[in-house]
């Protein structure tokens, strides 16, 4: 009688010291675990070997990306239940340490090794980043990291992001179902333009301009001249075509350029939307200093950035293994307080911080729905592994935003002149809306 699922469940529970919250179906067709729960489908013994040779999140991710592991039932519920085990257990090292110290845990590991079969470590999926020696966040390493993430193919991003082609948190009305993703993204771009106080004839620098949506919106709706910079050749080509199609080539310039090389300031305003996560802690003050130098006195910066919860010991922070290996190589998240401090150290006066965490969870769920609705085409455009990377990344991120493990914040900062005049209204949160 097939019994691999029951054996696997018992061994994992013995190792973890608690019941598994999901059901398990093994390669022999057997099932075990709580009825009605999402089912973790272990398609082959190779999935188990991946977990044994790389315990923790990265082993799970490799099994998922390779197609050795999948979920039947609600993916968000499964990830939420399983993330509870990961977050309660902490980093991989304590779990491995327990396995070495505790006789019961050691016995469970030996049982899992026998169940997994011959101990040959499977090669990582081809979608995993191959690490190169060298320093983080140099111009060269940043260009490689951006290329890995964004040069997946514009057609693929069209599937995920929809017609707005905005790859950052949308801004949803209440109730959320009444709005489309495109409407919520338009509202986000308009909110940023109003926070920046854009007026006809001003110059805007859009750092990390993506596929040009912010630049086009600002130029078309607010009459400003825009320079957008990106390190992605594919993004730049796509954005330039969109600008031309909109008839805005006289007001929008898209460059393939590192923000550190922009030398044609000053600008009246700077938008940085979902870009600062790539900067890195060691370079963040340099980033803030550079943007400060590029602004006119009285100029505004809108920094839209994902943040993480602070740790008691910040020196212990480690980049998420799955995100680093498959999604954002070298990306780093900082607490919002750290971001504000660094902007202030550069000379900015921080005037407003708005958390829109729940908005990102809603956005990610729409992106996942877009991907799953056109799954076969997404696979043809990239690879089965790449499509699974994005499905897992976006669904897991939605859960993380919902559970307040990460957040996203819009920080409005001003290069306040010596006179002290910020140029902001006394009741800034109306942002100059027509019905304010």
Coordinates of C-alpha atoms in Angstrom, one line a residue:
X1 CA 0.0 0.0 0.0
X2 CA 1.5 3.4 -1.0
X3 CA 2.5 5.3 2.2
X4 CA 5.1 7.8 1.1
X5 CA 2.9 10.8 2.1
X6 CA 2.3 9.4 5.6
X7 CA 6.0 8.7 6.2
X8 CA 7.0 12.1 4.8
X9 CA 4.4 13.9 7.0
X10 CA 5.4 12.1 10.1
X11 CA 9.1 12.7 9.5
X12 CA 8.6 16.4 8.8
X13 CA 6.5 16.8 11.9
X14 CA 9.1 15.0 14.0
X15 CA 11.8 17.3 12.6
X16 CA 9.7 20.5 13.0
X17 CA 8.2 19.6 16.4
X18 CA 4.7 20.5 15.3
X19 CA 1.9 19.3 13.0
X20 CA 2.0 20.2 9.3
X21 CA -0.7 22.7 8.5
X22 CA -1.1 21.5 4.9
X23 CA -2.1 18.2 3.3
X24 CA 0.7 16.2 1.5
X25 CA 0.4 14.1 -1.7
X26 CA 3.5 12.1 -2.5
X27 CA 4.9 10.7 -5.7
X28 CA 3.2 7.4 -5.2
X29 CA -0.3 8.9 -5.0
X30 CA -0.7 8.6 -1.3
X31 CA -2.0 11.5 0.8
X32 CA -1.8 12.5 4.5
X33 CA -2.6 15.5 6.6
X34 CA -5.6 17.6 7.5
X35 CA -8.6 17.1 5.3
X36 CA -9.7 20.2 3.4
X37 CA -6.4 22.0 3.7
X38 CA -4.4 23.0 0.6
X39 CA -2.4 20.1 -0.7
X40 CA 1.4 20.2 -1.1
X41 CA 2.1 18.0 -4.0
X42 CA 5.5 16.4 -3.9
X43 CA 5.8 15.1 -7.4
X44 CA 9.1 13.1 -7.0
X45 CA 11.8 12.2 -4.6
X46 CA 14.0 14.9 -6.2
X47 CA 11.9 17.5 -4.4
X48 CA 12.9 16.0 -1.1
X49 CA 16.5 15.8 -2.0
X50 CA 16.4 19.5 -2.9
X51 CA 15.1 20.3 0.6
X52 CA 17.7 18.1 2.3
X53 CA 20.7 19.5 0.4
X54 CA 19.4 23.1 0.8
X55 CA 17.1 23.2 3.9
X56 CA 14.7 26.1 4.2
X57 CA 13.3 28.6 1.8
X58 CA 15.8 28.1 -1.0
X59 CA 15.3 24.4 -1.2
X60 CA 11.6 24.9 -1.3
X61 CA 12.0 27.5 -4.0
X62 CA 14.2 25.3 -6.2
X63 CA 11.7 22.4 -5.9
X64 CA 8.9 24.8 -6.9
X65 CA 10.7 26.4 -9.8
X66 CA 11.8 23.0 -11.2
X67 CA 8.2 21.7 -11.0
X68 CA 9.1 19.1 -8.4
X69 CA 6.7 20.7 -6.0
X70 CA 3.3 22.4 -6.4
X71 CA 0.1 23.2 -4.6
X72 CA -3.4 22.2 -5.1
X73 CA -6.1 24.4 -3.6
X74 CA -5.7 28.0 -2.6
X75 CA -2.1 29.1 -3.1
X76 CA -2.3 32.1 -0.8
X77 CA -3.7 30.0 2.0
X78 CA -1.0 27.4 1.5
X79 CA 1.7 30.0 1.5
X80 CA 0.3 31.7 4.6
X81 CA 0.2 28.4 6.5
X82 CA 3.6 27.4 5.5
X83 CA 5.2 30.8 6.0
X84 CA 4.1 30.5 9.7
X85 CA 6.5 27.6 10.0
X86 CA 9.3 29.5 8.3
X87 CA 8.8 32.8 10.3
X88 CA 8.4 31.0 13.6
X89 CA 11.5 28.9 13.0
X90 CA 13.6 31.9 12.0
X91 CA 16.8 31.5 9.9
X92 CA 17.9 28.1 8.6
X93 CA 20.9 27.8 11.0
X94 CA 18.9 27.3 14.2
X95 CA 16.8 24.5 12.5
X96 CA 20.0 22.7 11.4
X97 CA 21.5 23.2 14.8
X98 CA 18.5 21.6 16.4
X99 CA 18.8 18.6 14.0
X100 CA 22.4 18.1 15.1
X101 CA 21.6 18.4 18.8
X102 CA 18.3 16.7 19.2
X103 CA 18.2 12.8 18.9
X104 CA 14.6 12.8 17.6
X105 CA 15.4 15.5 15.0
X106 CA 18.5 13.6 13.9
X107 CA 16.4 10.4 13.5
X108 CA 13.9 12.4 11.4
X109 CA 16.7 13.6 9.1
X110 CA 18.0 10.1 8.7
X111 CA 14.5 8.9 7.8
X112 CA 14.1 11.7 5.2
X113 CA 17.4 10.8 3.7
X114 CA 16.3 7.2 3.3
X115 CA 13.0 8.3 1.8
X116 CA 14.7 10.7 -0.6
X117 CA 16.8 8.0 -2.2
X118 CA 20.3 8.2 -3.6
X119 CA 22.0 11.3 -2.1
X120 CA 22.9 13.2 -5.3
X121 CA 22.1 17.0 -5.0
X122 CA 20.0 18.1 -8.0
X123 CA 21.4 21.0 -10.0
X124 CA 19.6 24.3 -9.3
X125 CA 17.0 25.3 -12.0
X126 CA 18.5 27.4 -14.8
X127 CA 16.4 30.4 -13.7
X128 CA 18.6 30.7 -10.6
X129 CA 21.2 33.5 -10.7
X130 CA 24.7 32.3 -11.0
X131 CA 26.8 34.4 -8.6
X132 CA 29.8 36.3 -9.8
X133 CA 32.6 37.5 -7.7
X134 CA 32.9 41.2 -6.9
X135 CA 31.4 44.0 -4.9
X136 CA 27.7 44.6 -4.6
X137 CA 26.0 47.7 -6.1
X138 CA 28.7 48.8 -8.5
X139 CA 27.5 50.1 -11.8
X140 CA 28.3 46.8 -13.5
X141 CA 26.7 44.6 -10.9
X142 CA 23.6 46.7 -10.7
X143 CA 23.2 46.6 -14.5
X144 CA 23.5 42.8 -14.3
X145 CA 20.9 42.6 -11.6
X146 CA 18.5 44.9 -13.4
X147 CA 18.9 42.9 -16.6
X148 CA 18.1 39.7 -14.8
X149 CA 14.9 41.0 -13.4
X150 CA 13.5 43.3 -16.1
X151 CA 14.9 41.9 -19.4
X152 CA 12.5 38.9 -19.2
X153 CA 10.6 40.2 -22.2
X154 CA 8.2 43.1 -22.6
X155 CA 5.5 40.7 -23.8
X156 CA 5.7 38.8 -20.6
X157 CA 5.4 41.9 -18.5
X158 CA 2.3 43.0 -20.6
X159 CA 0.6 39.8 -19.4
X160 CA 1.4 40.4 -15.8
X161 CA 1.0 44.1 -15.5
X162 CA -1.8 44.7 -18.0
X163 CA -2.1 47.8 -20.2
X164 CA -0.9 50.3 -17.6
X165 CA 2.6 48.7 -17.6
X166 CA 3.2 50.0 -14.1
X167 CA 5.4 47.7 -12.0
X168 CA 4.7 49.1 -8.5
X169 CA 1.9 49.3 -6.0
X170 CA -1.4 50.7 -7.3
X171 CA -3.6 53.0 -5.3
X172 CA -7.0 51.5 -4.8
X173 CA -10.3 53.3 -4.0
X174 CA -12.8 51.8 -1.5
X175 CA -14.4 49.5 -2.2
X176 CA -11.5 47.9 -4.2
X177 CA -13.5 45.6 -6.5
X178 CA -15.1 48.7 -8.1
X179 CA -11.8 49.7 -9.8
X180 CA -9.8 48.1 -12.5
X181 CA -6.0 47.6 -12.1
X182 CA -5.5 50.2 -14.8
X183 CA -7.6 52.8 -12.9
X184 CA -5.8 52.1 -9.7
X185 CA -2.4 52.5 -11.4
X186 CA -3.5 55.8 -13.0
X187 CA -4.7 57.0 -9.6
X188 CA -1.2 56.1 -8.1
X189 CA 0.6 58.1 -10.8
X190 CA -1.7 61.0 -10.3
X191 CA -1.2 60.9 -6.5
X192 CA 2.5 61.1 -7.0
X193 CA 2.2 64.0 -9.5
X194 CA 0.1 65.9 -7.0
X195 CA 2.5 65.2 -4.1
X196 CA 5.3 66.6 -6.3
X197 CA 3.2 69.6 -7.1
X198 CA 4.0 69.4 -10.8
X199 CA 3.2 72.4 -13.0
X200 CA 3.6 73.1 -16.7
X201 CA 7.1 73.9 -17.8
X202 CA 8.8 72.2 -14.9
X203 CA 11.5 69.5 -15.2
X204 CA 10.9 66.0 -13.7
X205 CA 13.6 63.3 -13.3
X206 CA 12.0 59.8 -13.1
X207 CA 14.6 57.5 -11.6
X208 CA 14.1 53.9 -12.6
X209 CA 11.5 54.9 -15.2
X210 CA 10.4 51.4 -16.1
X211 CA 8.3 51.2 -19.2
X212 CA 7.6 55.0 -19.2
X213 CA 4.2 55.2 -17.5
X214 CA 5.1 57.8 -15.0
X215 CA 7.0 59.9 -17.5
X216 CA 4.1 59.8 -20.0
X217 CA 1.4 60.6 -17.4
X218 CA 3.4 63.5 -15.9
X219 CA 4.1 65.0 -19.3
X220 CA 0.6 64.5 -20.8
X221 CA -1.5 65.4 -17.7
X222 CA 0.7 68.0 -16.0
X223 CA 2.7 69.6 -18.9
X224 CA 6.2 68.9 -17.5
X225 CA 9.4 67.9 -19.3
X226 CA 10.6 64.5 -18.2
X227 CA 13.9 62.7 -18.2
X228 CA 13.4 59.0 -17.4
X229 CA 16.4 56.8 -16.7
X230 CA 16.6 53.0 -16.6
X231 CA 19.4 50.4 -16.8
X232 CA 17.2 48.0 -18.9
X233 CA 17.6 48.2 -22.6
X234 CA 14.3 46.4 -23.1
X235 CA 12.4 48.8 -20.9
X236 CA 14.0 51.8 -22.6
X237 CA 13.1 50.6 -26.1
X238 CA 9.5 49.9 -25.1
X239 CA 9.2 53.3 -23.2
X240 CA 10.5 55.2 -26.2
X241 CA 8.0 53.7 -28.5
X242 CA 5.2 54.5 -26.1
X243 CA 6.4 58.1 -25.8
X244 CA 6.5 58.4 -29.6
X245 CA 3.0 56.9 -29.9
X246 CA 1.7 59.5 -27.5
X247 CA 3.3 62.3 -29.4
X248 CA 5.4 63.3 -26.5
X249 CA 9.0 63.1 -27.8
X250 CA 9.4 66.8 -27.4
X251 CA 8.7 66.5 -23.7
X252 CA 9.9 63.1 -22.6
X253 CA 13.4 61.7 -23.0
X254 CA 14.2 58.1 -22.0
X255 CA 17.8 57.2 -21.3
X256 CA 19.7 54.0 -20.5
X257 CA 21.7 55.6 -17.7
X258 CA 22.7 55.0 -14.1
X259 CA 21.1 57.6 -11.8
X260 CA 24.6 58.2 -10.5
X261 CA 25.6 59.5 -14.0
X262 CA 22.8 62.0 -14.4
X263 CA 24.6 65.4 -14.7
X264 CA 22.1 67.8 -16.2
X265 CA 20.3 69.1 -13.1
X266 CA 18.8 70.9 -11.5
X267 CA 15.3 69.4 -11.7
X268 CA 12.1 70.8 -10.1
X269 CA 11.1 67.4 -8.9
X270 CA 12.3 63.8 -8.8
X271 CA 10.2 60.6 -8.7
X272 CA 11.8 57.3 -7.6
X273 CA 9.1 54.6 -7.7
X274 CA 10.1 51.1 -6.8
X275 CA 13.7 51.7 -7.6
X276 CA 15.4 52.4 -4.2
X277 CA 15.1 48.7 -3.2
X278 CA 18.0 48.1 -5.7
X279 CA 20.3 50.6 -4.2
X280 CA 21.6 48.7 -1.1
X281 CA 22.2 49.8 2.4
X282 CA 25.9 50.6 1.7
X283 CA 25.0 53.0 -1.1
X284 CA 21.8 54.5 0.2
X285 CA 23.3 57.7 1.5
X286 CA 25.1 58.2 -1.8
X287 CA 21.7 57.7 -3.5
X288 CA 20.1 60.3 -1.3
X289 CA 23.0 62.8 -1.7
X290 CA 22.9 62.4 -5.5
X291 CA 19.2 63.1 -5.7
X292 CA 19.5 66.0 -3.4
X293 CA 22.2 67.6 -5.6
X294 CA 20.0 67.2 -8.7
X295 CA 17.1 69.2 -7.2
X296 CA 16.6 72.9 -7.3
X297 CA 16.1 74.6 -3.9
X298 CA 12.5 74.0 -3.0
X299 CA 12.4 70.9 -5.2
X300 CA 10.6 67.8 -4.1
X301 CA 11.4 64.1 -4.1
X302 CA 8.8 61.4 -4.0
X303 CA 10.5 58.1 -2.9
X304 CA 8.1 55.1 -3.3
X305 CA 9.8 52.1 -1.7
X306 CA 9.1 48.7 -0.1
X307 CA 10.3 48.5 3.5
X308 CA 10.6 45.7 6.0
X309 CA 10.0 45.4 9.7
X310 CA 13.0 46.4 11.8
X311 CA 15.0 43.8 13.6
X312 CA 16.3 44.0 17.2
X313 CA 19.8 43.4 15.8
X314 CA 19.9 45.1 12.4
X315 CA 23.4 43.6 11.7
X316 CA 21.7 40.2 11.5
X317 CA 19.5 41.2 8.5
X318 CA 19.9 38.8 5.6
X319 CA 18.4 39.2 2.1
X320 CA 15.6 36.7 1.4
X321 CA 17.2 33.6 -0.3
X322 CA 14.5 33.1 -2.8
X323 CA 14.2 36.7 -3.9
X324 CA 18.0 37.1 -4.1
X325 CA 18.4 33.9 -6.2
X326 CA 15.5 34.2 -8.5
X327 CA 13.9 37.7 -8.5
X328 CA 15.9 40.7 -7.4
X329 CA 19.6 39.8 -7.2
X330 CA 21.3 42.0 -4.6
X331 CA 18.1 43.7 -3.7
X332 CA 17.8 44.9 -0.1
X333 CA 14.9 46.2 2.0
X334 CA 15.3 48.7 4.8
X335 CA 12.8 49.8 7.6
X336 CA 11.1 53.0 6.7
X337 CA 12.7 54.8 9.6
X338 CA 16.1 54.0 8.1
X339 CA 15.1 55.4 4.8
X340 CA 13.8 58.6 6.4
X341 CA 17.0 59.0 8.4
X342 CA 19.2 58.6 5.3
X343 CA 17.2 61.2 3.4
X344 CA 17.5 63.6 6.3
X345 CA 21.2 63.0 6.5
X346 CA 21.5 64.0 2.9
X347 CA 19.8 67.4 3.7
X348 CA 16.2 66.7 2.8
X349 CA 13.3 67.8 5.0
X350 CA 10.9 64.8 5.1
X351 CA 7.4 66.2 5.0
X352 CA 5.1 63.2 4.6
X353 CA 5.2 59.5 4.9
X354 CA 2.2 57.5 3.7
X355 CA 2.0 53.7 4.1
X356 CA 0.0 52.0 1.4
X357 CA 0.8 48.4 2.4
X358 CA -2.6 46.9 1.9
X359 CA -2.7 48.5 -1.6
X360 CA 0.3 46.3 -2.7
X361 CA -1.4 43.1 -1.6
X362 CA -4.4 44.0 -3.8
X363 CA -2.1 44.8 -6.7
X364 CA -0.1 41.6 -6.4
X365 CA -3.3 39.5 -6.4
X366 CA -4.4 41.2 -9.6
X367 CA -0.9 40.5 -11.2
X368 CA -1.1 36.8 -10.2
X369 CA -4.6 36.6 -11.7
X370 CA -3.3 38.1 -14.9
X371 CA -0.5 35.6 -15.1
X372 CA -2.6 32.6 -14.3
X373 CA -5.3 33.7 -16.8
X374 CA -2.7 33.6 -19.6
X375 CA -0.4 31.0 -18.2
X376 CA 0.3 29.0 -21.4
X377 CA 1.4 32.1 -23.3
X378 CA 3.5 33.3 -20.4
X379 CA 5.3 29.9 -20.4
X380 CA 5.9 30.1 -24.2
X381 CA 7.4 33.7 -23.8
X382 CA 9.8 32.7 -21.0
X383 CA 10.0 29.2 -19.6
X384 CA 7.9 27.1 -17.3
X385 CA 10.4 27.8 -14.5
X386 CA 10.3 31.5 -15.0
X387 CA 6.5 31.6 -14.9
X388 CA 6.6 29.6 -11.7
X389 CA 9.1 32.0 -10.2
X390 CA 6.8 34.9 -10.8
X391 CA 3.7 33.1 -9.6
X392 CA 5.4 32.1 -6.3
X393 CA 7.1 35.5 -5.9
X394 CA 4.0 37.6 -6.3
X395 CA 1.7 35.3 -4.3
X396 CA 4.1 35.0 -1.4
X397 CA 4.7 38.8 -1.5
X398 CA 0.9 39.4 -1.3
X399 CA 0.7 37.3 1.8
X400 CA 3.8 39.1 3.3
X401 CA 2.1 42.5 2.7
X402 CA -1.2 41.3 4.2
X403 CA 0.6 39.9 7.3
X404 CA 2.6 43.1 7.8
X405 CA 5.9 41.4 7.3
X406 CA 6.8 44.0 4.7
X407 CA 5.2 47.3 3.7
X408 CA 5.5 50.1 1.1
X409 CA 5.8 53.8 1.8
X410 CA 5.7 57.0 -0.1
X411 CA 8.1 59.5 1.4
X412 CA 7.8 63.1 0.3
X413 CA 10.9 65.1 0.9
X414 CA 11.8 68.7 0.1
X415 CA 15.1 70.4 -0.6
X416 CA 14.1 73.2 1.7
X417 CA 16.0 76.4 1.1
X418 CA 17.7 78.4 3.8
X419 CA 14.6 80.7 4.0
X420 CA 12.7 77.7 5.4
X421 CA 9.9 77.9 2.9
X422 CA 8.9 74.4 2.0
X423 CA 6.4 75.4 -0.7
X424 CA 3.8 72.9 0.7
X425 CA 0.3 73.8 1.6
X426 CA -0.6 73.9 5.3
X427 CA -3.0 71.0 4.8
X428 CA -0.8 69.0 2.4
X429 CA -2.8 65.7 2.5
X430 CA -5.3 67.2 0.0
X431 CA -2.5 67.4 -2.5
X432 CA -4.2 70.0 -4.5
X433 CA -7.0 67.7 -5.6
X434 CA -9.8 69.6 -7.6
X435 CA -12.4 68.6 -5.0
X436 CA -10.3 69.5 -2.0

